[in-house]
Amino acid sequence: EIVMTQSPATLSVSPGERATLSCRASQSVGSNLAWYQHQPGQAPRLLIYDASTRATDIPARFSGSGSGTEFTLTISSLQSEDFAVYYCQQYNTWPLYTFGQGTKLDIK
Amino acid sequence: QLHLQESGPGLVKPSETLSLTCTVSGGSISSTSYHWGWIRQPPGKGLELIGRIYYSGSDYYNPSLKSRVTISVDTSKNQFYLKVRSVTAADTAMYYCARIPLDGPSGVFDYWGQGTLVTVSS
């Protein structure tokens, strides 16, 4: 099973600033990496797939990068609605997909 | 707009069976383009894939849960189901259902339900 490790566990950033979230895979997943945003009480939302492709209707301030074992989600100019928990997920090892533990992005 | 909604008891006794339903609206569960999956998140822990099913009934389960889990589908009701047998406190979690595209991209969860909390306690 591929283990996904996210860092940091909590990230405090001020509105308008940039946030950088990391995700590391225990072995290469190529570019088969997705990012999700989860607001309390809401359904998780797919943000990024194939490591760097924004999903439908996702604002351009969200960007993903990386390949192999190291990945980054960057949110430029944080808006109030961006403060949430973010998860990465690998889908290289079909069908056992695995998720990271999450990074909580909160307001500084 | 596709919508998924989980439903079922919020409290289950230890050793009993947890049963949940996912109702899909705004799209057909019989589409040949998607799998339908269950994911859970225990309190304070990460997300875990439980398993997934195709409209034909073809299924897959996480090996860590396979001996206790069954996922089934009813295309006439546009619903799919989860059963977890012999539950313990470790099965206490938020349970989500989600859609999984078969291509473009295959393997992500592109629509999710809001989740339902299931507590295992006597």
PDB file of C-alpha atoms in Angstrom:
ATOM      1  CA  GLU A   1       0.000   0.000   0.000  1.00  0.00           C
ATOM      2  CA  ILE A   2       1.308   3.427  -0.912  1.00  0.00           C
ATOM      3  CA  VAL A   3       1.423   5.748   2.090  1.00  0.00           C
ATOM      4  CA  MET A   4       0.719   9.422   1.464  1.00  0.00           C
ATOM      5  CA  THR A   5       2.195  11.897   3.937  1.00  0.00           C
ATOM      6  CA  GLN A   6       1.043  15.496   4.037  1.00  0.00           C
ATOM      7  CA  SER A   7       2.824  18.401   5.667  1.00  0.00           C
ATOM      8  CA  PRO A   8       2.356  20.435   7.642  1.00  0.00           C
ATOM      9  CA  ALA A   9      -0.589  19.094   9.617  1.00  0.00           C
ATOM     10  CA  THR A  10      -1.769  22.662  10.203  1.00  0.00           C
ATOM     11  CA  LEU A  11      -0.828  25.775   8.265  1.00  0.00           C
ATOM     12  CA  SER A  12      -1.736  29.270   9.441  1.00  0.00           C
ATOM     13  CA  VAL A  13      -1.806  31.907   6.717  1.00  0.00           C
ATOM     14  CA  SER A  14      -3.278  35.380   6.447  1.00  0.00           C
ATOM     15  CA  PRO A  15      -5.942  36.197   3.844  1.00  0.00           C
ATOM     16  CA  GLY A  16      -4.378  37.477   0.653  1.00  0.00           C
ATOM     17  CA  GLU A  17      -1.149  35.552   1.205  1.00  0.00           C
ATOM     18  CA  ARG A  18       0.090  32.390  -0.525  1.00  0.00           C
ATOM     19  CA  ALA A  19      -0.231  28.908   0.952  1.00  0.00           C
ATOM     20  CA  THR A  20       1.950  25.978  -0.027  1.00  0.00           C
ATOM     21  CA  LEU A  21       0.903  22.462   0.989  1.00  0.00           C
ATOM     22  CA  SER A  22       3.044  19.354   0.499  1.00  0.00           C
ATOM     23  CA  CYS A  23       2.268  15.718  -0.155  1.00  0.00           C
ATOM     24  CA  ARG A  24       4.799  12.913  -0.338  1.00  0.00           C
ATOM     25  CA  ALA A  25       4.239   9.367  -1.587  1.00  0.00           C
ATOM     26  CA  SER A  26       6.098   6.359  -0.155  1.00  0.00           C
ATOM     27  CA  GLN A  27       6.814   5.245  -3.741  1.00  0.00           C
ATOM     28  CA  SER A  28       6.390   6.811  -7.133  1.00  0.00           C
ATOM     29  CA  VAL A  29       2.824   7.489  -8.254  1.00  0.00           C
ATOM     30  CA  GLY A  30       3.815   9.215 -11.478  1.00  0.00           C
ATOM     31  CA  SER A  31       1.378  12.079 -11.997  1.00  0.00           C
ATOM     32  CA  ASN A  32      -1.590  10.130 -10.639  1.00  0.00           C
ATOM     33  CA  LEU A  33      -2.209  12.527  -7.785  1.00  0.00           C
ATOM     34  CA  ALA A  34      -5.338  14.482  -6.845  1.00  0.00           C
ATOM     35  CA  TRP A  35      -6.079  17.206  -4.309  1.00  0.00           C
ATOM     36  CA  TYR A  36      -9.370  17.758  -2.511  1.00  0.00           C
ATOM     37  CA  GLN A  37     -10.771  20.574  -0.394  1.00  0.00           C
ATOM     38  CA  HIS A  38     -13.043  19.746   2.532  1.00  0.00           C
ATOM     39  CA  GLN A  39     -15.103  22.345   4.327  1.00  0.00           C
ATOM     40  CA  PRO A  40     -16.795  21.268   7.586  1.00  0.00           C
ATOM     41  CA  GLY A  41     -20.252  19.836   6.964  1.00  0.00           C
ATOM     42  CA  GLN A  42     -19.834  19.847   3.205  1.00  0.00           C
ATOM     43  CA  ALA A  43     -18.953  17.279   0.606  1.00  0.00           C
ATOM     44  CA  PRO A  44     -15.264  17.144  -0.244  1.00  0.00           C
ATOM     45  CA  ARG A  45     -14.484  18.856  -3.555  1.00  0.00           C
ATOM     46  CA  LEU A  46     -12.041  17.717  -6.214  1.00  0.00           C
ATOM     47  CA  LEU A  47      -9.582  20.543  -6.918  1.00  0.00           C
ATOM     48  CA  ILE A  48      -6.701  19.092  -8.915  1.00  0.00           C
ATOM     49  CA  TYR A  49      -6.094  15.817 -10.764  1.00  0.00           C
ATOM     50  CA  ASP A  50      -3.174  14.431 -12.735  1.00  0.00           C
ATOM     51  CA  ALA A  51      -1.031  16.451 -10.284  1.00  0.00           C
ATOM     52  CA  SER A  52      -1.564  19.781 -12.034  1.00  0.00           C
ATOM     53  CA  THR A  53      -4.903  19.880 -13.887  1.00  0.00           C
ATOM     54  CA  ARG A  54      -7.619  21.963 -12.284  1.00  0.00           C
ATOM     55  CA  ALA A  55     -11.011  20.317 -12.050  1.00  0.00           C
ATOM     56  CA  THR A  56     -14.111  21.939 -13.507  1.00  0.00           C
ATOM     57  CA  ASP A  57     -14.913  25.394 -12.078  1.00  0.00           C
ATOM     58  CA  ILE A  58     -11.852  25.500  -9.810  1.00  0.00           C
ATOM     59  CA  PRO A  59     -10.379  29.029  -9.625  1.00  0.00           C
ATOM     60  CA  ALA A  60      -6.985  29.710 -11.165  1.00  0.00           C
ATOM     61  CA  ARG A  61      -5.510  30.612  -7.747  1.00  0.00           C
ATOM     62  CA  PHE A  62      -5.304  26.855  -7.080  1.00  0.00           C
ATOM     63  CA  SER A  63      -2.351  25.157  -8.743  1.00  0.00           C
ATOM     64  CA  GLY A  64      -0.680  21.789  -8.381  1.00  0.00           C
ATOM     65  CA  SER A  65       2.786  20.618  -9.253  1.00  0.00           C
ATOM     66  CA  GLY A  66       5.124  17.682  -8.841  1.00  0.00           C
ATOM     67  CA  SER A  67       5.530  14.119 -10.003  1.00  0.00           C
ATOM     68  CA  GLY A  68       6.896  10.854  -8.697  1.00  0.00           C
ATOM     69  CA  THR A  69       6.891  11.161  -4.918  1.00  0.00           C
ATOM     70  CA  GLU A  70       6.788  14.912  -4.209  1.00  0.00           C
ATOM     71  CA  PHE A  71       3.766  17.106  -4.840  1.00  0.00           C
ATOM     72  CA  THR A  72       2.675  20.620  -3.972  1.00  0.00           C
ATOM     73  CA  LEU A  73      -0.644  22.420  -3.868  1.00  0.00           C
ATOM     74  CA  THR A  74      -0.314  26.199  -4.012  1.00  0.00           C
ATOM     75  CA  ILE A  75      -3.098  28.624  -3.286  1.00  0.00           C
ATOM     76  CA  SER A  76      -2.177  32.136  -4.266  1.00  0.00           C
ATOM     77  CA  SER A  77      -3.877  35.070  -2.567  1.00  0.00           C
ATOM     78  CA  LEU A  78      -5.997  33.167  -0.039  1.00  0.00           C
ATOM     79  CA  GLN A  79      -9.695  33.972   0.111  1.00  0.00           C
ATOM     80  CA  SER A  80     -11.868  33.428   3.185  1.00  0.00           C
ATOM     81  CA  GLU A  81     -13.573  30.441   1.576  1.00  0.00           C
ATOM     82  CA  ASP A  82     -10.207  28.706   1.096  1.00  0.00           C
ATOM     83  CA  PHE A  83      -9.691  27.967   4.774  1.00  0.00           C
ATOM     84  CA  ALA A  84     -10.440  24.260   4.974  1.00  0.00           C
ATOM     85  CA  VAL A  85      -8.787  20.868   5.165  1.00  0.00           C
ATOM     86  CA  TYR A  86      -6.909  19.682   2.075  1.00  0.00           C
ATOM     87  CA  TYR A  87      -6.223  16.043   1.174  1.00  0.00           C
ATOM     88  CA  CYS A  88      -4.027  14.481  -1.441  1.00  0.00           C
ATOM     89  CA  GLN A  89      -4.865  11.105  -2.991  1.00  0.00           C
ATOM     90  CA  GLN A  90      -2.883   8.785  -5.225  1.00  0.00           C
ATOM     91  CA  TYR A  91      -4.602   6.721  -7.889  1.00  0.00           C
ATOM     92  CA  ASN A  92      -1.550   5.069  -9.409  1.00  0.00           C
ATOM     93  CA  THR A  93      -2.146   1.700  -7.737  1.00  0.00           C
ATOM     94  CA  TRP A  94      -5.524   0.703  -9.123  1.00  0.00           C
ATOM     95  CA  PRO A  95      -7.809  -0.125  -7.434  1.00  0.00           C
ATOM     96  CA  LEU A  96      -6.398   0.542  -3.946  1.00  0.00           C
ATOM     97  CA  TYR A  97      -6.275   4.312  -3.880  1.00  0.00           C
ATOM     98  CA  THR A  98      -4.904   5.983  -0.753  1.00  0.00           C
ATOM     99  CA  PHE A  99      -5.220   9.395   0.823  1.00  0.00           C
ATOM    100  CA  GLY A 100      -3.018  11.619   2.914  1.00  0.00           C
ATOM    101  CA  GLN A 101      -3.938  12.566   6.468  1.00  0.00           C
ATOM    102  CA  GLY A 102      -4.823  16.104   5.483  1.00  0.00           C
ATOM    103  CA  THR A 103      -3.519  19.628   6.052  1.00  0.00           C
ATOM    104  CA  LYS A 104      -5.733  22.050   7.906  1.00  0.00           C
ATOM    105  CA  LEU A 105      -5.388  25.556   6.497  1.00  0.00           C
ATOM    106  CA  ASP A 106      -6.525  28.121   8.997  1.00  0.00           C
ATOM    107  CA  ILE A 107      -6.587  31.851   9.335  1.00  0.00           C
ATOM    108  CA  LYS A 108      -3.577  33.505  10.888  1.00  0.00           C
TER     109      LYS A 108
ATOM    110  CA  GLN B   1     -25.890  18.725 -11.198  1.00  0.00           C
ATOM    111  CA  LEU B   2     -25.024  15.348  -9.717  1.00  0.00           C
ATOM    112  CA  HIS B   3     -25.938  14.877  -6.069  1.00  0.00           C
ATOM    113  CA  LEU B   4     -25.098  11.997  -3.732  1.00  0.00           C
ATOM    114  CA  GLN B   5     -26.736  11.552  -0.347  1.00  0.00           C
ATOM    115  CA  GLU B   6     -25.813   9.028   2.320  1.00  0.00           C
ATOM    116  CA  SER B   7     -28.456   7.726   4.713  1.00  0.00           C
ATOM    117  CA  GLY B   8     -28.707   5.177   7.479  1.00  0.00           C
ATOM    118  CA  PRO B   9     -28.589   4.708  11.247  1.00  0.00           C
ATOM    119  CA  GLY B  10     -26.212   6.970  13.136  1.00  0.00           C
ATOM    120  CA  LEU B  11     -25.734   4.482  15.952  1.00  0.00           C
ATOM    121  CA  VAL B  12     -24.904   0.799  15.656  1.00  0.00           C
ATOM    122  CA  LYS B  13     -24.211  -1.642  18.456  1.00  0.00           C
ATOM    123  CA  PRO B  14     -20.939  -3.575  18.592  1.00  0.00           C
ATOM    124  CA  SER B  15     -21.015  -6.914  16.729  1.00  0.00           C
ATOM    125  CA  GLU B  16     -23.996  -5.813  14.641  1.00  0.00           C
ATOM    126  CA  THR B  17     -24.133  -4.796  10.966  1.00  0.00           C
ATOM    127  CA  LEU B  18     -23.735  -1.237   9.751  1.00  0.00           C
ATOM    128  CA  SER B  19     -25.957  -0.534   6.732  1.00  0.00           C
ATOM    129  CA  LEU B  20     -25.852   2.629   4.638  1.00  0.00           C
ATOM    130  CA  THR B  21     -27.523   3.772   1.436  1.00  0.00           C
ATOM    131  CA  CYS B  22     -26.204   6.243  -1.128  1.00  0.00           C
ATOM    132  CA  THR B  23     -28.895   7.811  -3.280  1.00  0.00           C
ATOM    133  CA  VAL B  24     -27.724   9.324  -6.560  1.00  0.00           C
ATOM    134  CA  SER B  25     -29.720  12.095  -8.234  1.00  0.00           C
ATOM    135  CA  GLY B  26     -29.038  14.213 -11.292  1.00  0.00           C
ATOM    136  CA  GLY B  27     -27.372  11.308 -13.086  1.00  0.00           C
ATOM    137  CA  SER B  28     -27.737   7.601 -13.717  1.00  0.00           C
ATOM    138  CA  ILE B  29     -25.948   5.015 -11.627  1.00  0.00           C
ATOM    139  CA  SER B  30     -26.203   2.744 -14.692  1.00  0.00           C
ATOM    140  CA  SER B  31     -23.745   4.875 -16.636  1.00  0.00           C
ATOM    141  CA  THR B  32     -20.934   2.808 -18.137  1.00  0.00           C
ATOM    142  CA  SER B  33     -18.493   5.630 -17.358  1.00  0.00           C
ATOM    143  CA  TYR B  34     -18.317   5.428 -13.583  1.00  0.00           C
ATOM    144  CA  HIS B  35     -17.691   3.342 -10.524  1.00  0.00           C
ATOM    145  CA  TRP B  36     -19.382   4.226  -7.247  1.00  0.00           C
ATOM    146  CA  GLY B  37     -17.434   4.127  -4.039  1.00  0.00           C
ATOM    147  CA  TRP B  38     -17.565   4.281  -0.270  1.00  0.00           C
ATOM    148  CA  ILE B  39     -14.897   6.087   1.767  1.00  0.00           C
ATOM    149  CA  ARG B  40     -14.694   6.574   5.517  1.00  0.00           C
ATOM    150  CA  GLN B  41     -12.854   8.815   7.963  1.00  0.00           C
ATOM    151  CA  PRO B  42     -12.516   7.807  11.610  1.00  0.00           C
ATOM    152  CA  PRO B  43     -12.321  10.710  14.084  1.00  0.00           C
ATOM    153  CA  GLY B  44      -8.909  12.348  13.937  1.00  0.00           C
ATOM    154  CA  LYS B  45      -7.704  10.083  11.137  1.00  0.00           C
ATOM    155  CA  GLY B  46      -7.368  10.181   7.375  1.00  0.00           C
ATOM    156  CA  LEU B  47      -9.636   9.041   4.577  1.00  0.00           C
ATOM    157  CA  GLU B  48      -9.827   5.345   3.734  1.00  0.00           C
ATOM    158  CA  LEU B  49     -11.283   3.731   0.637  1.00  0.00           C
ATOM    159  CA  ILE B  50     -13.711   0.989   1.669  1.00  0.00           C
ATOM    160  CA  GLY B  51     -14.558  -0.244  -1.804  1.00  0.00           C
ATOM    161  CA  ARG B  52     -16.354   0.467  -5.016  1.00  0.00           C
ATOM    162  CA  ILE B  53     -18.941  -1.032  -7.366  1.00  0.00           C
ATOM    163  CA  TYR B  54     -19.930  -0.840 -11.026  1.00  0.00           C
ATOM    164  CA  TYR B  55     -23.573  -0.784 -12.118  1.00  0.00           C
ATOM    165  CA  SER B  56     -23.219  -4.402 -13.245  1.00  0.00           C
ATOM    166  CA  GLY B  57     -22.330  -5.443  -9.703  1.00  0.00           C
ATOM    167  CA  SER B  58     -18.610  -5.858 -10.272  1.00  0.00           C
ATOM    168  CA  ASP B  59     -16.983  -4.851  -7.015  1.00  0.00           C
ATOM    169  CA  TYR B  60     -13.687  -4.264  -5.251  1.00  0.00           C
ATOM    170  CA  TYR B  61     -12.898  -4.037  -1.555  1.00  0.00           C
ATOM    171  CA  ASN B  62      -9.997  -2.680   0.437  1.00  0.00           C
ATOM    172  CA  PRO B  63      -8.118  -5.827   1.566  1.00  0.00           C
ATOM    173  CA  SER B  64      -8.102  -4.510   5.148  1.00  0.00           C
ATOM    174  CA  LEU B  65     -11.912  -4.638   5.252  1.00  0.00           C
ATOM    175  CA  LYS B  66     -12.784  -7.233   2.629  1.00  0.00           C
ATOM    176  CA  SER B  67     -13.844  -9.990   5.034  1.00  0.00           C
ATOM    177  CA  ARG B  68     -16.549  -7.806   6.639  1.00  0.00           C
ATOM    178  CA  VAL B  69     -17.793  -5.553   3.823  1.00  0.00           C
ATOM    179  CA  THR B  70     -20.353  -5.889   1.043  1.00  0.00           C
ATOM    180  CA  ILE B  71     -21.243  -3.189  -1.475  1.00  0.00           C
ATOM    181  CA  SER B  72     -24.268  -3.671  -3.703  1.00  0.00           C
ATOM    182  CA  VAL B  73     -26.241  -1.651  -6.238  1.00  0.00           C
ATOM    183  CA  ASP B  74     -29.893  -1.253  -7.244  1.00  0.00           C
ATOM    184  CA  THR B  75     -30.082   0.453 -10.624  1.00  0.00           C
ATOM    185  CA  SER B  76     -33.893   0.677 -10.489  1.00  0.00           C
ATOM    186  CA  LYS B  77     -33.622   2.894  -7.426  1.00  0.00           C
ATOM    187  CA  ASN B  78     -30.418   4.671  -8.488  1.00  0.00           C
ATOM    188  CA  GLN B  79     -28.883   3.640  -5.176  1.00  0.00           C
ATOM    189  CA  PHE B  80     -25.901   1.723  -3.921  1.00  0.00           C
ATOM    190  CA  TYR B  81     -25.333   0.282  -0.496  1.00  0.00           C
ATOM    191  CA  LEU B  82     -22.724  -0.527   2.110  1.00  0.00           C
ATOM    192  CA  LYS B  83     -22.820  -3.236   4.734  1.00  0.00           C
ATOM    193  CA  VAL B  84     -20.112  -3.686   7.351  1.00  0.00           C
ATOM    194  CA  ARG B  85     -20.532  -6.755   9.527  1.00  0.00           C
ATOM    195  CA  SER B  86     -19.356  -7.395  13.089  1.00  0.00           C
ATOM    196  CA  VAL B  87     -18.620  -3.757  13.786  1.00  0.00           C
ATOM    197  CA  THR B  88     -16.446  -2.505  16.628  1.00  0.00           C
ATOM    198  CA  ALA B  89     -15.627   0.943  17.965  1.00  0.00           C
ATOM    199  CA  ALA B  90     -12.912   1.133  15.299  1.00  0.00           C
ATOM    200  CA  ASP B  91     -15.657   1.364  12.674  1.00  0.00           C
ATOM    201  CA  THR B  92     -16.893   4.632  14.147  1.00  0.00           C
ATOM    202  CA  ALA B  93     -16.379   7.131  11.339  1.00  0.00           C
ATOM    203  CA  MET B  94     -17.843   9.588   8.905  1.00  0.00           C
ATOM    204  CA  TYR B  95     -18.906   7.570   5.872  1.00  0.00           C
ATOM    205  CA  TYR B  96     -18.952   9.114   2.394  1.00  0.00           C
ATOM    206  CA  CYS B  97     -20.175   7.877  -0.948  1.00  0.00           C
ATOM    207  CA  ALA B  98     -18.617   9.172  -4.143  1.00  0.00           C
ATOM    208  CA  ARG B  99     -18.427   8.784  -7.906  1.00  0.00           C
ATOM    209  CA  ILE B 100     -15.266   7.520  -9.604  1.00  0.00           C
ATOM    210  CA  PRO B 101     -14.814   8.213 -13.335  1.00  0.00           C
ATOM    211  CA  LEU B 102     -13.471   5.363 -15.450  1.00  0.00           C
ATOM    212  CA  ASP B 103     -11.559   7.774 -17.626  1.00  0.00           C
ATOM    213  CA  GLY B 104     -10.496  11.390 -17.946  1.00  0.00           C
ATOM    214  CA  PRO B 105      -9.291  11.083 -15.109  1.00  0.00           C
ATOM    215  CA  SER B 106      -9.727   7.537 -13.890  1.00  0.00           C
ATOM    216  CA  GLY B 107      -9.300   6.990 -10.177  1.00  0.00           C
ATOM    217  CA  VAL B 108     -10.329  10.288  -8.660  1.00  0.00           C
ATOM    218  CA  PHE B 109     -13.508  10.913  -6.698  1.00  0.00           C
ATOM    219  CA  ASP B 110     -15.186  13.697  -8.623  1.00  0.00           C
ATOM    220  CA  TYR B 111     -18.461  13.984  -6.721  1.00  0.00           C
ATOM    221  CA  TRP B 112     -19.011  13.212  -3.048  1.00  0.00           C
ATOM    222  CA  GLY B 113     -21.892  13.097  -0.627  1.00  0.00           C
ATOM    223  CA  GLN B 114     -21.783  15.231   2.509  1.00  0.00           C
ATOM    224  CA  GLY B 115     -21.171  12.174   4.635  1.00  0.00           C
ATOM    225  CA  THR B 116     -22.979  10.520   7.510  1.00  0.00           C
ATOM    226  CA  LEU B 117     -21.551   9.897  10.946  1.00  0.00           C
ATOM    227  CA  VAL B 118     -21.862   6.373  12.251  1.00  0.00           C
ATOM    228  CA  THR B 119     -21.014   5.673  15.878  1.00  0.00           C
ATOM    229  CA  VAL B 120     -20.515   2.155  17.158  1.00  0.00           C
ATOM    230  CA  SER B 121     -21.533   1.974  20.789  1.00  0.00           C
ATOM    231  CA  SER B 122     -23.716  -0.041  23.084  1.00  0.00           C
TER     232      SER B 122
END
